[in-house]
Structure formats: structure tokens, C-alpha cells
Short mmCIF file of C-alpha atoms in Angstrom, two decimals:
data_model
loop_
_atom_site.label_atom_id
_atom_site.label_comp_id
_atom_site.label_asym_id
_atom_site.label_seq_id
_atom_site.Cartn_x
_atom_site.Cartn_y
_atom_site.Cartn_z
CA UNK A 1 51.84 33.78 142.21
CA UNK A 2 51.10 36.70 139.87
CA UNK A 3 48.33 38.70 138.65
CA UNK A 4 45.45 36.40 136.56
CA UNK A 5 46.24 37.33 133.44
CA UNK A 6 49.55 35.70 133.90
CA UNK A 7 48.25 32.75 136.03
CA UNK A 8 46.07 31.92 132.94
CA UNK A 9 48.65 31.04 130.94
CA UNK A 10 50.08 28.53 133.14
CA UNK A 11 46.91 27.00 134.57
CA UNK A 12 43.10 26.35 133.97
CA UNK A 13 41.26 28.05 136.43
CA UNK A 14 37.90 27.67 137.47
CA UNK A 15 35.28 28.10 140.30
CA UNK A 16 32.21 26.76 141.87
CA UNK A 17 29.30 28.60 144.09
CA UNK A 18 26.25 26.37 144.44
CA UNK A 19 23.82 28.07 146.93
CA UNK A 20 24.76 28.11 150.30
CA UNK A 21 27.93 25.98 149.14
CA UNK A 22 31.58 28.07 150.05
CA UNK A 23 32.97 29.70 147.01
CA UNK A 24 35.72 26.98 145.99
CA UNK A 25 38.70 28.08 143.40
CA UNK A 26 40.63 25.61 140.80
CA UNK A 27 43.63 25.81 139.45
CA UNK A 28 44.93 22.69 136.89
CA UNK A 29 48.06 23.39 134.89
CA UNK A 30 47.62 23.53 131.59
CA UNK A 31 49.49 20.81 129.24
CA UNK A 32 53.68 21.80 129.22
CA UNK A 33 53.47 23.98 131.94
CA UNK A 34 55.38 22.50 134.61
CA UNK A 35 53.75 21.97 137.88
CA UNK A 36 54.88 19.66 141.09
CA UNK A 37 50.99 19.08 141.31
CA UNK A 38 48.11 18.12 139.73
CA UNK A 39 45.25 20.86 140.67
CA UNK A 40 44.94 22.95 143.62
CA UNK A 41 41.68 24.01 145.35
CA UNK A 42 40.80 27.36 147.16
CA UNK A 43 37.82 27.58 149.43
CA UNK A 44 36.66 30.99 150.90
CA UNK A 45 34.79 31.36 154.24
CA UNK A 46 31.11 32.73 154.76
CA UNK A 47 32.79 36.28 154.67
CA UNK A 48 33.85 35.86 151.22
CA UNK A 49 37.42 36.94 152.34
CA UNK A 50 39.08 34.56 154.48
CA UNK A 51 40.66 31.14 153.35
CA UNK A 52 38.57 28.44 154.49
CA UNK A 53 40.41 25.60 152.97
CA UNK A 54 43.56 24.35 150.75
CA UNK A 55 43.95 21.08 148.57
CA UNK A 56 46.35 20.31 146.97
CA UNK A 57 46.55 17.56 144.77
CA UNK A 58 50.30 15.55 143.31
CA UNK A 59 48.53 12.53 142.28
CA UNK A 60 46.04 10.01 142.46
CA UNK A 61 47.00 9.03 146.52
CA UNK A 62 48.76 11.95 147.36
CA UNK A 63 46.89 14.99 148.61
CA UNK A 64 47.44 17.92 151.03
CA UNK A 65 44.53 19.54 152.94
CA UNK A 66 45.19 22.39 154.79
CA UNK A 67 42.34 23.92 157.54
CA UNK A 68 42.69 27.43 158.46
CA UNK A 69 41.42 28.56 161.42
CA UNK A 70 40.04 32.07 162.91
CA UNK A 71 41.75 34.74 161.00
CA UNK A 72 42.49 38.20 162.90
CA UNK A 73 43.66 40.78 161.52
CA UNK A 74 45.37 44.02 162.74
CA UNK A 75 46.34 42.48 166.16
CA UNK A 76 49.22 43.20 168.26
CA UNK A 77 52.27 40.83 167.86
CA UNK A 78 54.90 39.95 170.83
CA UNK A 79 58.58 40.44 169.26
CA UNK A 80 59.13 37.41 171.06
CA UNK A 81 57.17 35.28 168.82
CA UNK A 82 58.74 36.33 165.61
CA UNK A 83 61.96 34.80 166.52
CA UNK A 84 62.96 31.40 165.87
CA UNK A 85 62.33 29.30 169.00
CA UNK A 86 59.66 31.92 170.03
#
């Protein structure tokens, strides 16, 4: 993590908005840096705010997608479920 300034350094970052197209981050390390992947990928919902999608990629047949679903914020939260098991 870290501010951008410092994520530059590491990594080539980059990011697409064609139209109607969701806003879609890139992040490739940069040669030496060391990295357990190959580029990650960032997509943003309608609202501009809210993650939409995660990729990331370790190599050429090895990929992670992550889907997030309906964020809500500022809700209450049981106790109950914050406890392993819960």
C-alpha cells in the first residue's frame, strides 16, 4: 500500500476510461522490484467510488478475479459476527 508517490517507484501505473466503459486501474511492477505477480487491475463502479472488480495476474495461466458485490456503508454490525465462527 502507500501513498502514489511511493507506489510509483515500485510499479507502472496506469488507467483506462473509454466512454461509458468503468474506470479500470493498472499496476505492473517495474523491472527489480519484487512482486509475487505480474499486474493487478482495479475497476470502479458507476459511482466512481466503489470497487467493482479485482485481477490479479501471477502468470500467463494463473489469474485471480475477485467480484464485489453491493457495498453499504455506515450500517449496524452484530458483535456476533465479528467473532470467529460467527
Amino acid at each position: 500500500g502507500g501513498d502514489l508517490a511511493s507506489l510509483k517507484t515500485r510499479y507502472d501505473l496506469s488507467g483506462t476510461c473509454h466512454g461509458s466503459d468503468p474506470i479500470e486501474f493498472h499496476a505492473v511492477p517495474r523491472a527489480g522490484a519484487s512482486a509475487s505477480f505480474q499486474e493487478i487491475r482495479f475497476t470502479l463502479a458507476p459511482d466512481l467510488v466503489s470497487p467493482r472488480a479485482a485481477t490479479i495476474i501471477e502468470g500467463p495461466r494463473d489469474r485471480t478475479e475477485i467480484q464485489f458485490g453491493v457495498i453499504r456503508a455506515n450500517v449496524p454490525i452484530a458483535p456476533a459476527t465479528m467473532s470467529p465462527g460467527g
